[in-house]
């Protein structure tokens, strides 16, 4: 069965950086485009960033362009989200999931527990 395990969240002050990791098991990882999503307190889940199967192409929500960088290491079955210049509005639980490349929706409605990022001002 597919497992999605997010990690790396924590408390950081505005302007700081974090790197999130998403470990994927139970599938042929390199076959899938992957995405990061986030859910702020009391709000719905929104798309953040996507990456194709090889890691050669990426796309982002306008709100995070230039600050957040998605990458992947297929040998480690892991996708990363490097977060720089963090702002309070980035505070959310962050999730990873499969995507159809270019889409801002997940391929399936199956989620891990996420990892919480809290940005203080």
PDB file of N, CA and C in Angstrom, residues 1-5 23-32 76-78 98 110:
ATOM      1  N   UNK A   1       0.839  -1.178   0.000  1.00  0.00           N
ATOM      2  CA  UNK A   1       0.000   0.000   0.000  1.00  0.00           C
ATOM      3  C   UNK A   1       0.887   1.245   0.000  1.00  0.00           C
ATOM      4  N   UNK A   2       0.430   2.286  -0.682  1.00  0.00           N
ATOM      5  CA  UNK A   2       1.187   3.528  -0.771  1.00  0.00           C
ATOM      6  C   UNK A   2       1.271   4.187   0.603  1.00  0.00           C
ATOM      7  N   UNK A   3       2.468   4.653   0.925  1.00  0.00           N
ATOM      8  CA  UNK A   3       2.676   5.430   2.131  1.00  0.00           C
ATOM      9  C   UNK A   3       3.304   6.772   1.771  1.00  0.00           C
ATOM     10  N   UNK A   4       2.802   7.822   2.380  1.00  0.00           N
ATOM     11  CA  UNK A   4       3.320   9.172   2.200  1.00  0.00           C
ATOM     12  C   UNK A   4       3.668   9.705   3.584  1.00  0.00           C
ATOM     13  N   UNK A   5       4.940   9.941   3.825  1.00  0.00           N
ATOM     14  CA  UNK A   5       5.399  10.366   5.139  1.00  0.00           C
ATOM     15  C   UNK A   5       6.143  11.680   5.012  1.00  0.00           C
ATOM     16  N   UNK A  23       8.749  11.088   2.070  1.00  0.00           N
ATOM     17  CA  UNK A  23       9.190   9.743   1.729  1.00  0.00           C
ATOM     18  C   UNK A  23       8.011   8.943   1.206  1.00  0.00           C
ATOM     19  N   UNK A  24       8.183   8.332   0.049  1.00  0.00           N
ATOM     20  CA  UNK A  24       7.116   7.594  -0.620  1.00  0.00           C
ATOM     21  C   UNK A  24       7.494   6.132  -0.715  1.00  0.00           C
ATOM     22  N   UNK A  25       6.568   5.259  -0.372  1.00  0.00           N
ATOM     23  CA  UNK A  25       6.782   3.826  -0.512  1.00  0.00           C
ATOM     24  C   UNK A  25       5.508   3.174  -1.025  1.00  0.00           C
ATOM     25  N   UNK A  26       5.642   1.944  -1.507  1.00  0.00           N
ATOM     26  CA  UNK A  26       4.493   1.201  -1.983  1.00  0.00           C
ATOM     27  C   UNK A  26       4.118   1.467  -3.433  1.00  0.00           C
ATOM     28  N   UNK A  27       4.994   2.124  -4.176  1.00  0.00           N
ATOM     29  CA  UNK A  27       4.762   2.415  -5.579  1.00  0.00           C
ATOM     30  C   UNK A  27       6.088   2.542  -6.313  1.00  0.00           C
ATOM     31  N   UNK A  28       6.009   2.585  -7.630  1.00  0.00           N
ATOM     32  CA  UNK A  28       7.182   2.903  -8.431  1.00  0.00           C
ATOM     33  C   UNK A  28       7.298   4.415  -8.487  1.00  0.00           C
ATOM     34  N   UNK A  29       8.087   4.964  -7.569  1.00  0.00           N
ATOM     35  CA  UNK A  29       8.111   6.395  -7.319  1.00  0.00           C
ATOM     36  C   UNK A  29       8.449   7.204  -8.559  1.00  0.00           C
ATOM     37  N   UNK A  30       9.426   6.764  -9.314  1.00  0.00           N
ATOM     38  CA  UNK A  30       9.900   7.553 -10.445  1.00  0.00           C
ATOM     39  C   UNK A  30       8.883   7.661 -11.575  1.00  0.00           C
ATOM     40  N   UNK A  31       7.808   6.892 -11.521  1.00  0.00           N
ATOM     41  CA  UNK A  31       6.764   6.947 -12.536  1.00  0.00           C
ATOM     42  C   UNK A  31       5.891   8.190 -12.402  1.00  0.00           C
ATOM     43  N   UNK A  32       5.834   8.776 -11.214  1.00  0.00           N
ATOM     44  CA  UNK A  32       4.817   9.762 -10.880  1.00  0.00           C
ATOM     45  C   UNK A  32       5.356  11.172 -10.772  1.00  0.00           C
ATOM     46  N   UNK A  76      16.180   7.775  -3.725  1.00  0.00           N
ATOM     47  CA  UNK A  76      15.780   7.731  -2.324  1.00  0.00           C
ATOM     48  C   UNK A  76      14.265   7.736  -2.136  1.00  0.00           C
ATOM     49  N   UNK A  77      13.511   7.720  -3.228  1.00  0.00           N
ATOM     50  CA  UNK A  77      12.050   7.767  -3.166  1.00  0.00           C
ATOM     51  C   UNK A  77      11.567   8.942  -2.309  1.00  0.00           C
ATOM     52  N   UNK A  78      12.167  10.096  -2.525  1.00  0.00           N
ATOM     53  CA  UNK A  78      11.891  11.248  -1.687  1.00  0.00           C
ATOM     54  C   UNK A  78      11.717  12.508  -2.535  1.00  0.00           C
ATOM     55  N   UNK A  98       0.715  12.519  -5.274  1.00  0.00           N
ATOM     56  CA  UNK A  98       0.926  12.419  -6.708  1.00  0.00           C
ATOM     57  C   UNK A  98       0.051  13.440  -7.427  1.00  0.00           C
ATOM     58  N   UNK A 110      -5.843  10.642  -1.369  1.00  0.00           N
ATOM     59  CA  UNK A 110      -5.165   9.806  -0.391  1.00  0.00           C
ATOM     60  C   UNK A 110      -4.021  10.615   0.184  1.00  0.00           C
TER      61      UNK A 110
END
